[in-house]
Amino acid sequence: MIPGEDTRAHHSRFRYLRERLEAFDPGTGWRLWLYEFVLFGIKQAWACLFGGLLLFLLLATHLFYPDDAALHRYDFLTLAALAIQAAMLIFKLETWEEARVILLFHIVGTVMELFKTSVGSWAYPEASVLHIGAVPLFSGFMYAAVGSYIARVWRIFDFRYTHYPPRWATWLLAAAIYANFFTHHWTVDLRYGLFALTAVMFWRTRVYFRNWRVPRWMPLLLGFGLVALFIWFAENIATFANAWNYPGQEQQWEMVSIAKYGSWYLLMLISFVMVALVQQVREPD
């Protein structure tokens, strides 16, 4: 057998299935709209593969992981996340360039976790061996899942942009957002100014995407908002699964504050700018 033959065949089957779905002609009218809606959902779910598997493991281990297991639940999650990431690379579901940026986001997220847990913004209630300070290593993979989604959805939908702001401006914006996650504990919280700056920079930007045959578009700011909303939903599931606790959730779970939606909006934008380092920002043909 030729080395890598199984991997190439596996990757080809996914590509073949996608091409068949895109080649199918459902007709016109409501049938076309329904088919595009379903196809959009399938592609989005496929782009969420890493995050979806990780979220499933968080919930499943919360419900079924034995209390007396020799391996701590958090350590199992770390090893499982490593296995998922390795499989994504082996089966060419992510490129090595994307993986390097996702690793960088993993590191950026872990550094912030170390700081935020030290000041009591949230806590990890369970024991683990694989940890740095008070932060279990699986936590970095939750940030990596956001980067993985953005990299994959960018490629799957062949994103194109109009009126995209200068690259240097997006880098400065991302740096300012990241710094504010730390500095607002000692100085003025600049998040509302950062929201306004984001709106000014991207208010004309449209993202074009190829779902079926006819390209569609939406304002990029709307896309940012929708992605952040789904991350906030996922965070509610993760805290329900006792992956971590915010103040007030230690004794009984309650929904995550809607204020965290804004935090994820800004953090997701950092991930978007980082993925743009390896995904070409192209204009529509």
PDB file of C-alpha atoms in Angstrom:
ATOM      1  CA  MET A   1       0.000   0.000   0.000  1.00  0.00           C
ATOM      2  CA  ILE A   2       1.293   3.482  -0.844  1.00  0.00           C
ATOM      3  CA  PRO A   3       1.915   5.580   2.316  1.00  0.00           C
ATOM      4  CA  GLY A   4      -0.850   8.143   2.747  1.00  0.00           C
ATOM      5  CA  GLU A   5      -3.143   6.382   0.258  1.00  0.00           C
ATOM      6  CA  ASP A   6      -5.925   5.849   2.826  1.00  0.00           C
ATOM      7  CA  THR A   7      -5.749   9.492   3.882  1.00  0.00           C
ATOM      8  CA  ARG A   8      -5.999  10.756   0.308  1.00  0.00           C
ATOM      9  CA  ALA A   9      -8.916   8.422  -0.387  1.00  0.00           C
ATOM     10  CA  HIS A  10     -10.693   9.569   2.783  1.00  0.00           C
ATOM     11  CA  HIS A  11     -10.184  13.227   1.854  1.00  0.00           C
ATOM     12  CA  SER A  12     -11.388  12.532  -1.707  1.00  0.00           C
ATOM     13  CA  ARG A  13     -14.600  10.961  -0.432  1.00  0.00           C
ATOM     14  CA  PHE A  14     -15.437  14.110   1.546  1.00  0.00           C
ATOM     15  CA  ARG A  15     -14.695  16.259  -1.472  1.00  0.00           C
ATOM     16  CA  TYR A  16     -16.782  13.984  -3.708  1.00  0.00           C
ATOM     17  CA  LEU A  17     -19.752  14.217  -1.318  1.00  0.00           C
ATOM     18  CA  ARG A  18     -19.505  18.010  -1.176  1.00  0.00           C
ATOM     19  CA  GLU A  19     -19.339  18.269  -4.965  1.00  0.00           C
ATOM     20  CA  ARG A  20     -22.377  16.012  -5.329  1.00  0.00           C
ATOM     21  CA  LEU A  21     -24.360  18.177  -2.904  1.00  0.00           C
ATOM     22  CA  GLU A  22     -23.332  21.333  -4.743  1.00  0.00           C
ATOM     23  CA  ALA A  23     -24.119  19.798  -8.158  1.00  0.00           C
ATOM     24  CA  PHE A  24     -27.654  18.726  -7.206  1.00  0.00           C
ATOM     25  CA  ASP A  25     -30.371  20.860  -8.771  1.00  0.00           C
ATOM     26  CA  PRO A  26     -33.449  21.123  -6.505  1.00  0.00           C
ATOM     27  CA  GLY A  27     -35.407  23.283  -8.930  1.00  0.00           C
ATOM     28  CA  THR A  28     -36.675  26.767  -8.229  1.00  0.00           C
ATOM     29  CA  GLY A  29     -38.819  28.602  -5.718  1.00  0.00           C
ATOM     30  CA  TRP A  30     -39.226  27.245  -2.209  1.00  0.00           C
ATOM     31  CA  ARG A  31     -37.423  23.996  -3.060  1.00  0.00           C
ATOM     32  CA  LEU A  32     -34.277  25.928  -3.957  1.00  0.00           C
ATOM     33  CA  TRP A  33     -34.423  28.058  -0.808  1.00  0.00           C
ATOM     34  CA  LEU A  34     -35.009  24.997   1.383  1.00  0.00           C
ATOM     35  CA  TYR A  35     -32.148  23.109  -0.245  1.00  0.00           C
ATOM     36  CA  GLU A  36     -29.767  26.035   0.141  1.00  0.00           C
ATOM     37  CA  PHE A  37     -30.785  26.374   3.789  1.00  0.00           C
ATOM     38  CA  VAL A  38     -30.131  22.677   4.467  1.00  0.00           C
ATOM     39  CA  LEU A  39     -26.864  22.724   2.526  1.00  0.00           C
ATOM     40  CA  PHE A  40     -25.744  25.804   4.453  1.00  0.00           C
ATOM     41  CA  GLY A  41     -26.427  23.991   7.722  1.00  0.00           C
ATOM     42  CA  ILE A  42     -24.510  20.900   6.594  1.00  0.00           C
ATOM     43  CA  LYS A  43     -21.472  22.954   5.621  1.00  0.00           C
ATOM     44  CA  GLN A  44     -21.587  24.957   8.841  1.00  0.00           C
ATOM     45  CA  ALA A  45     -21.774  21.753  10.878  1.00  0.00           C
ATOM     46  CA  TRP A  46     -18.802  20.360   8.967  1.00  0.00           C
ATOM     47  CA  ALA A  47     -16.831  23.547   9.656  1.00  0.00           C
ATOM     48  CA  CYS A  48     -17.683  23.183  13.370  1.00  0.00           C
ATOM     49  CA  LEU A  49     -16.280  19.639  13.508  1.00  0.00           C
ATOM     50  CA  PHE A  50     -13.507  20.324  16.031  1.00  0.00           C
ATOM     51  CA  GLY A  51     -15.642  22.486  18.299  1.00  0.00           C
ATOM     52  CA  GLY A  52     -18.664  20.207  17.996  1.00  0.00           C
ATOM     53  CA  LEU A  53     -16.682  17.112  18.994  1.00  0.00           C
ATOM     54  CA  LEU A  54     -15.091  18.950  21.900  1.00  0.00           C
ATOM     55  CA  LEU A  55     -18.458  20.230  23.120  1.00  0.00           C
ATOM     56  CA  PHE A  56     -19.918  16.716  22.854  1.00  0.00           C
ATOM     57  CA  LEU A  57     -17.046  15.348  24.957  1.00  0.00           C
ATOM     58  CA  LEU A  58     -17.538  18.049  27.606  1.00  0.00           C
ATOM     59  CA  LEU A  59     -21.207  17.164  27.975  1.00  0.00           C
ATOM     60  CA  ALA A  60     -20.780  13.381  27.707  1.00  0.00           C
ATOM     61  CA  THR A  61     -18.002  13.235  30.304  1.00  0.00           C
ATOM     62  CA  HIS A  62     -20.002  15.454  32.648  1.00  0.00           C
ATOM     63  CA  LEU A  63     -22.907  13.017  32.480  1.00  0.00           C
ATOM     64  CA  PHE A  64     -21.130   9.660  32.250  1.00  0.00           C
ATOM     65  CA  TYR A  65     -17.457   9.915  33.217  1.00  0.00           C
ATOM     66  CA  PRO A  66     -16.858   7.727  36.306  1.00  0.00           C
ATOM     67  CA  ASP A  67     -15.950   9.591  39.482  1.00  0.00           C
ATOM     68  CA  ASP A  68     -13.420   6.942  40.502  1.00  0.00           C
ATOM     69  CA  ALA A  69     -11.594   6.775  37.143  1.00  0.00           C
ATOM     70  CA  ALA A  70      -7.789   6.573  37.354  1.00  0.00           C
ATOM     71  CA  LEU A  71      -7.520   9.380  34.771  1.00  0.00           C
ATOM     72  CA  HIS A  72      -8.952  12.741  35.750  1.00  0.00           C
ATOM     73  CA  ARG A  73     -11.789  13.945  33.528  1.00  0.00           C
ATOM     74  CA  TYR A  74      -9.903  17.113  32.569  1.00  0.00           C
ATOM     75  CA  ASP A  75      -6.841  15.070  31.579  1.00  0.00           C
ATOM     76  CA  PHE A  76      -9.018  12.765  29.476  1.00  0.00           C
ATOM     77  CA  LEU A  77     -10.410  15.834  27.716  1.00  0.00           C
ATOM     78  CA  THR A  78      -6.888  17.110  27.020  1.00  0.00           C
ATOM     79  CA  LEU A  79      -5.801  13.793  25.481  1.00  0.00           C
ATOM     80  CA  ALA A  80      -9.040  13.524  23.495  1.00  0.00           C
ATOM     81  CA  ALA A  81      -8.600  17.060  22.131  1.00  0.00           C
ATOM     82  CA  LEU A  82      -5.021  16.200  21.084  1.00  0.00           C
ATOM     83  CA  ALA A  83      -6.334  13.120  19.284  1.00  0.00           C
ATOM     84  CA  ILE A  84      -8.999  15.153  17.471  1.00  0.00           C
ATOM     85  CA  GLN A  85      -6.428  17.727  16.368  1.00  0.00           C
ATOM     86  CA  ALA A  86      -4.070  14.995  15.137  1.00  0.00           C
ATOM     87  CA  ALA A  87      -6.894  13.315  13.197  1.00  0.00           C
ATOM     88  CA  MET A  88      -7.864  16.622  11.572  1.00  0.00           C
ATOM     89  CA  LEU A  89      -4.316  16.943  10.239  1.00  0.00           C
ATOM     90  CA  ILE A  90      -3.930  13.284   9.245  1.00  0.00           C
ATOM     91  CA  PHE A  91      -7.163  13.345   7.260  1.00  0.00           C
ATOM     92  CA  LYS A  92      -6.298  16.758   5.781  1.00  0.00           C
ATOM     93  CA  LEU A  93      -9.327  18.463   7.291  1.00  0.00           C
ATOM     94  CA  GLU A  94      -6.955  21.267   8.277  1.00  0.00           C
ATOM     95  CA  THR A  95      -3.779  22.410   6.600  1.00  0.00           C
ATOM     96  CA  TRP A  96      -0.502  22.703   8.483  1.00  0.00           C
ATOM     97  CA  GLU A  97      -0.553  26.473   7.924  1.00  0.00           C
ATOM     98  CA  GLU A  98      -3.984  26.669   9.560  1.00  0.00           C
ATOM     99  CA  ALA A  99      -2.813  24.414  12.396  1.00  0.00           C
ATOM    100  CA  ARG A 100       0.112  26.736  13.167  1.00  0.00           C
ATOM    101  CA  VAL A 101      -2.195  29.739  13.463  1.00  0.00           C
ATOM    102  CA  ILE A 102      -4.632  27.701  15.570  1.00  0.00           C
ATOM    103  CA  LEU A 103      -1.706  26.704  17.824  1.00  0.00           C
ATOM    104  CA  LEU A 104      -0.828  30.376  18.189  1.00  0.00           C
ATOM    105  CA  PHE A 105      -4.414  31.151  19.187  1.00  0.00           C
ATOM    106  CA  HIS A 106      -4.212  28.218  21.617  1.00  0.00           C
ATOM    107  CA  ILE A 107      -1.194  29.873  23.265  1.00  0.00           C
ATOM    108  CA  VAL A 108      -2.818  33.312  23.251  1.00  0.00           C
ATOM    109  CA  GLY A 109      -5.907  31.829  24.911  1.00  0.00           C
ATOM    110  CA  THR A 110      -3.931  29.909  27.532  1.00  0.00           C
ATOM    111  CA  VAL A 111      -1.978  33.030  28.545  1.00  0.00           C
ATOM    112  CA  MET A 112      -5.256  34.871  29.027  1.00  0.00           C
ATOM    113  CA  GLU A 113      -6.647  31.903  30.989  1.00  0.00           C
ATOM    114  CA  LEU A 114      -3.708  32.033  33.386  1.00  0.00           C
ATOM    115  CA  PHE A 115      -4.337  35.702  34.049  1.00  0.00           C
ATOM    116  CA  LYS A 116      -8.135  35.502  34.268  1.00  0.00           C
ATOM    117  CA  THR A 117      -8.128  32.576  36.709  1.00  0.00           C
ATOM    118  CA  SER A 118      -5.562  34.388  38.877  1.00  0.00           C
ATOM    119  CA  VAL A 119      -7.886  37.398  39.258  1.00  0.00           C
ATOM    120  CA  GLY A 120     -10.990  35.252  39.830  1.00  0.00           C
ATOM    121  CA  SER A 121     -12.845  35.873  36.567  1.00  0.00           C
ATOM    122  CA  TRP A 122     -13.613  32.132  36.401  1.00  0.00           C
ATOM    123  CA  ALA A 123     -12.310  28.867  37.880  1.00  0.00           C
ATOM    124  CA  TYR A 124     -11.842  25.205  36.974  1.00  0.00           C
ATOM    125  CA  PRO A 125     -13.412  23.194  39.776  1.00  0.00           C
ATOM    126  CA  GLU A 126     -11.994  19.726  39.048  1.00  0.00           C
ATOM    127  CA  ALA A 127      -8.563  18.209  39.576  1.00  0.00           C
ATOM    128  CA  SER A 128      -6.054  17.489  36.817  1.00  0.00           C
ATOM    129  CA  VAL A 129      -2.445  16.503  36.262  1.00  0.00           C
ATOM    130  CA  LEU A 130      -2.061  18.138  32.852  1.00  0.00           C
ATOM    131  CA  HIS A 131      -2.320  21.780  33.814  1.00  0.00           C
ATOM    132  CA  ILE A 132      -0.392  25.033  34.060  1.00  0.00           C
ATOM    133  CA  GLY A 133      -1.136  26.862  37.289  1.00  0.00           C
ATOM    134  CA  ALA A 134      -4.896  26.693  37.794  1.00  0.00           C
ATOM    135  CA  VAL A 135      -5.582  26.108  34.085  1.00  0.00           C
ATOM    136  CA  PRO A 136      -6.071  22.573  32.707  1.00  0.00           C
ATOM    137  CA  LEU A 137      -4.505  22.157  29.285  1.00  0.00           C
ATOM    138  CA  PHE A 138      -7.769  21.237  27.575  1.00  0.00           C
ATOM    139  CA  SER A 139      -8.905  24.855  27.976  1.00  0.00           C
ATOM    140  CA  GLY A 140      -6.568  26.045  25.211  1.00  0.00           C
ATOM    141  CA  PHE A 141      -8.307  23.712  22.791  1.00  0.00           C
ATOM    142  CA  MET A 142     -11.565  25.573  23.325  1.00  0.00           C
ATOM    143  CA  TYR A 143      -9.912  28.688  21.909  1.00  0.00           C
ATOM    144  CA  ALA A 144      -8.320  26.568  19.192  1.00  0.00           C
ATOM    145  CA  ALA A 145     -11.800  25.300  18.254  1.00  0.00           C
ATOM    146  CA  VAL A 146     -12.839  28.875  17.433  1.00  0.00           C
ATOM    147  CA  GLY A 147      -9.786  29.315  15.212  1.00  0.00           C
ATOM    148  CA  SER A 148     -10.396  25.934  13.588  1.00  0.00           C
ATOM    149  CA  TYR A 149     -13.990  26.874  12.759  1.00  0.00           C
ATOM    150  CA  ILE A 150     -13.032  30.207  11.200  1.00  0.00           C
ATOM    151  CA  ALA A 151     -10.233  28.632   9.130  1.00  0.00           C
ATOM    152  CA  ARG A 152     -12.471  25.816   7.888  1.00  0.00           C
ATOM    153  CA  VAL A 153     -15.564  27.903   7.163  1.00  0.00           C
ATOM    154  CA  TRP A 154     -13.386  30.401   5.267  1.00  0.00           C
ATOM    155  CA  ARG A 155     -12.145  27.607   3.008  1.00  0.00           C
ATOM    156  CA  ILE A 156     -15.388  25.618   2.701  1.00  0.00           C
ATOM    157  CA  PHE A 157     -17.424  28.649   1.629  1.00  0.00           C
ATOM    158  CA  ASP A 158     -14.591  30.249  -0.381  1.00  0.00           C
ATOM    159  CA  PHE A 159     -14.946  33.604   1.358  1.00  0.00           C
ATOM    160  CA  ARG A 160     -14.366  36.783  -0.676  1.00  0.00           C
ATOM    161  CA  TYR A 161     -14.509  40.343   0.637  1.00  0.00           C
ATOM    162  CA  THR A 162     -15.250  43.839  -0.564  1.00  0.00           C
ATOM    163  CA  HIS A 163     -14.011  46.981   1.232  1.00  0.00           C
ATOM    164  CA  TYR A 164     -11.829  44.950   3.572  1.00  0.00           C
ATOM    165  CA  PRO A 165      -9.834  47.325   5.820  1.00  0.00           C
ATOM    166  CA  PRO A 166      -6.032  47.540   5.576  1.00  0.00           C
ATOM    167  CA  ARG A 167      -4.291  44.555   7.133  1.00  0.00           C
ATOM    168  CA  TRP A 168      -2.162  46.700   9.451  1.00  0.00           C
ATOM    169  CA  ALA A 169      -5.312  48.307  10.869  1.00  0.00           C
ATOM    170  CA  THR A 170      -6.873  44.917  11.675  1.00  0.00           C
ATOM    171  CA  TRP A 171      -3.664  43.806  13.412  1.00  0.00           C
ATOM    172  CA  LEU A 172      -3.637  46.936  15.573  1.00  0.00           C
ATOM    173  CA  LEU A 173      -7.319  46.412  16.401  1.00  0.00           C
ATOM    174  CA  ALA A 174      -6.708  42.787  17.424  1.00  0.00           C
ATOM    175  CA  ALA A 175      -3.737  43.807  19.582  1.00  0.00           C
ATOM    176  CA  ALA A 176      -5.793  46.518  21.305  1.00  0.00           C
ATOM    177  CA  ILE A 177      -8.633  44.059  21.982  1.00  0.00           C
ATOM    178  CA  TYR A 178      -6.263  41.498  23.483  1.00  0.00           C
ATOM    179  CA  ALA A 179      -4.531  44.100  25.655  1.00  0.00           C
ATOM    180  CA  ASN A 180      -7.890  45.351  26.969  1.00  0.00           C
ATOM    181  CA  PHE A 181      -8.747  41.875  28.282  1.00  0.00           C
ATOM    182  CA  PHE A 182      -5.872  42.421  30.737  1.00  0.00           C
ATOM    183  CA  THR A 183      -5.723  46.162  31.326  1.00  0.00           C
ATOM    184  CA  HIS A 184      -9.406  46.725  32.099  1.00  0.00           C
ATOM    185  CA  HIS A 185      -8.787  45.157  35.520  1.00  0.00           C
ATOM    186  CA  TRP A 186      -6.633  48.186  36.464  1.00  0.00           C
ATOM    187  CA  THR A 187      -7.740  50.987  34.139  1.00  0.00           C
ATOM    188  CA  VAL A 188     -10.800  52.006  32.116  1.00  0.00           C
ATOM    189  CA  ASP A 189     -12.538  49.235  30.173  1.00  0.00           C
ATOM    190  CA  LEU A 190     -12.290  50.245  26.524  1.00  0.00           C
ATOM    191  CA  ARG A 191     -14.564  47.554  25.107  1.00  0.00           C
ATOM    192  CA  TYR A 192     -17.284  49.979  23.998  1.00  0.00           C
ATOM    193  CA  GLY A 193     -14.704  52.039  22.164  1.00  0.00           C
ATOM    194  CA  LEU A 194     -13.376  48.843  20.587  1.00  0.00           C
ATOM    195  CA  PHE A 195     -16.909  47.890  19.494  1.00  0.00           C
ATOM    196  CA  ALA A 196     -17.248  51.312  17.878  1.00  0.00           C
ATOM    197  CA  LEU A 197     -13.839  51.051  16.225  1.00  0.00           C
ATOM    198  CA  THR A 198     -14.718  47.616  14.852  1.00  0.00           C
ATOM    199  CA  ALA A 199     -17.952  49.006  13.421  1.00  0.00           C
ATOM    200  CA  VAL A 200     -16.141  51.915  11.783  1.00  0.00           C
ATOM    201  CA  MET A 201     -13.497  49.671  10.235  1.00  0.00           C
ATOM    202  CA  PHE A 202     -15.832  46.970   8.917  1.00  0.00           C
ATOM    203  CA  TRP A 203     -19.143  48.765   8.322  1.00  0.00           C
ATOM    204  CA  ARG A 204     -18.722  48.664   4.516  1.00  0.00           C
ATOM    205  CA  THR A 205     -17.194  45.185   4.387  1.00  0.00           C
ATOM    206  CA  ARG A 206     -19.236  42.444   2.765  1.00  0.00           C
ATOM    207  CA  VAL A 207     -18.338  38.769   2.875  1.00  0.00           C
ATOM    208  CA  TYR A 208     -19.330  36.791  -0.219  1.00  0.00           C
ATOM    209  CA  PHE A 209     -19.650  33.027   0.135  1.00  0.00           C
ATOM    210  CA  ARG A 210     -20.418  30.161  -2.204  1.00  0.00           C
ATOM    211  CA  ASN A 211     -23.008  27.865  -0.701  1.00  0.00           C
ATOM    212  CA  TRP A 212     -24.648  26.354  -3.789  1.00  0.00           C
ATOM    213  CA  ARG A 213     -24.150  27.892  -7.242  1.00  0.00           C
ATOM    214  CA  VAL A 214     -25.192  31.485  -6.793  1.00  0.00           C
ATOM    215  CA  PRO A 215     -22.830  33.475  -4.528  1.00  0.00           C
ATOM    216  CA  ARG A 216     -24.486  35.043  -1.487  1.00  0.00           C
ATOM    217  CA  TRP A 217     -23.281  37.841   0.748  1.00  0.00           C
ATOM    218  CA  MET A 218     -23.867  39.420   4.131  1.00  0.00           C
ATOM    219  CA  PRO A 219     -22.333  42.328   6.046  1.00  0.00           C
ATOM    220  CA  LEU A 220     -19.211  41.014   7.754  1.00  0.00           C
ATOM    221  CA  LEU A 221     -20.255  42.679  11.019  1.00  0.00           C
ATOM    222  CA  LEU A 222     -23.434  40.579  10.959  1.00  0.00           C
ATOM    223  CA  GLY A 223     -21.330  37.472  10.402  1.00  0.00           C
ATOM    224  CA  PHE A 224     -19.159  38.382  13.399  1.00  0.00           C
ATOM    225  CA  GLY A 225     -22.264  38.824  15.537  1.00  0.00           C
ATOM    226  CA  LEU A 226     -23.800  35.486  14.523  1.00  0.00           C
ATOM    227  CA  VAL A 227     -20.601  33.536  15.165  1.00  0.00           C
ATOM    228  CA  ALA A 228     -20.170  35.174  18.582  1.00  0.00           C
ATOM    229  CA  LEU A 229     -23.793  34.325  19.429  1.00  0.00           C
ATOM    230  CA  PHE A 230     -23.277  30.638  18.694  1.00  0.00           C
ATOM    231  CA  ILE A 231     -20.065  30.651  20.758  1.00  0.00           C
ATOM    232  CA  TRP A 232     -22.060  32.142  23.649  1.00  0.00           C
ATOM    233  CA  PHE A 233     -24.613  29.330  23.293  1.00  0.00           C
ATOM    234  CA  ALA A 234     -21.772  26.788  23.311  1.00  0.00           C
ATOM    235  CA  GLU A 235     -20.317  28.429  26.424  1.00  0.00           C
ATOM    236  CA  ASN A 236     -23.615  27.927  28.235  1.00  0.00           C
ATOM    237  CA  ILE A 237     -23.464  24.221  27.398  1.00  0.00           C
ATOM    238  CA  ALA A 238     -19.823  24.019  28.514  1.00  0.00           C
ATOM    239  CA  THR A 239     -20.491  25.680  31.872  1.00  0.00           C
ATOM    240  CA  PHE A 240     -23.522  23.434  32.367  1.00  0.00           C
ATOM    241  CA  ALA A 241     -21.090  20.534  31.824  1.00  0.00           C
ATOM    242  CA  ASN A 242     -18.923  21.956  34.637  1.00  0.00           C
ATOM    243  CA  ALA A 243     -15.993  22.605  32.298  1.00  0.00           C
ATOM    244  CA  TRP A 244     -15.445  25.828  34.257  1.00  0.00           C
ATOM    245  CA  ASN A 245     -17.456  28.075  36.576  1.00  0.00           C
ATOM    246  CA  TYR A 246     -18.096  31.787  36.559  1.00  0.00           C
ATOM    247  CA  PRO A 247     -18.764  33.495  39.905  1.00  0.00           C
ATOM    248  CA  GLY A 248     -22.285  32.497  40.937  1.00  0.00           C
ATOM    249  CA  GLN A 249     -22.191  29.136  39.156  1.00  0.00           C
ATOM    250  CA  GLU A 250     -20.245  27.251  41.845  1.00  0.00           C
ATOM    251  CA  GLN A 251     -23.249  25.803  43.693  1.00  0.00           C
ATOM    252  CA  GLN A 252     -25.881  25.771  40.964  1.00  0.00           C
ATOM    253  CA  TRP A 253     -25.619  26.359  37.240  1.00  0.00           C
ATOM    254  CA  GLU A 254     -27.134  29.502  35.780  1.00  0.00           C
ATOM    255  CA  MET A 255     -26.958  30.968  32.313  1.00  0.00           C
ATOM    256  CA  VAL A 256     -23.822  32.849  31.366  1.00  0.00           C
ATOM    257  CA  SER A 257     -24.266  36.613  31.471  1.00  0.00           C
ATOM    258  CA  ILE A 258     -25.133  38.167  28.130  1.00  0.00           C
ATOM    259  CA  ALA A 259     -22.165  40.489  28.740  1.00  0.00           C
ATOM    260  CA  LYS A 260     -19.941  37.534  27.840  1.00  0.00           C
ATOM    261  CA  TYR A 261     -21.455  37.682  24.358  1.00  0.00           C
ATOM    262  CA  GLY A 262     -19.596  40.939  23.821  1.00  0.00           C
ATOM    263  CA  SER A 263     -16.381  39.392  25.124  1.00  0.00           C
ATOM    264  CA  TRP A 264     -16.675  36.516  22.674  1.00  0.00           C
ATOM    265  CA  TYR A 265     -17.413  38.964  19.878  1.00  0.00           C
ATOM    266  CA  LEU A 266     -14.101  40.694  20.511  1.00  0.00           C
ATOM    267  CA  LEU A 267     -12.169  37.487  21.116  1.00  0.00           C
ATOM    268  CA  MET A 268     -13.573  35.928  17.960  1.00  0.00           C
ATOM    269  CA  LEU A 269     -12.396  38.969  16.016  1.00  0.00           C
ATOM    270  CA  ILE A 270      -8.844  38.312  17.245  1.00  0.00           C
ATOM    271  CA  SER A 271      -9.150  34.778  15.901  1.00  0.00           C
ATOM    272  CA  PHE A 272     -10.487  36.062  12.575  1.00  0.00           C
ATOM    273  CA  VAL A 273      -7.522  38.428  12.144  1.00  0.00           C
ATOM    274  CA  MET A 274      -5.083  35.627  12.998  1.00  0.00           C
ATOM    275  CA  VAL A 275      -6.665  33.224  10.497  1.00  0.00           C
ATOM    276  CA  ALA A 276      -6.392  35.979   7.865  1.00  0.00           C
ATOM    277  CA  LEU A 277      -2.624  35.528   8.165  1.00  0.00           C
ATOM    278  CA  VAL A 278      -2.890  32.205   6.295  1.00  0.00           C
ATOM    279  CA  GLN A 279      -6.185  32.543   4.417  1.00  0.00           C
ATOM    280  CA  GLN A 280      -5.939  34.893   1.486  1.00  0.00           C
ATOM    281  CA  VAL A 281      -8.251  37.909   1.680  1.00  0.00           C
ATOM    282  CA  ARG A 282      -9.585  37.962  -1.880  1.00  0.00           C
ATOM    283  CA  GLU A 283     -12.157  40.062  -3.674  1.00  0.00           C
ATOM    284  CA  PRO A 284     -15.058  38.515  -5.608  1.00  0.00           C
ATOM    285  CA  ASP A 285     -14.297  37.428  -9.165  1.00  0.00           C
TER     286      ASP A 285
END
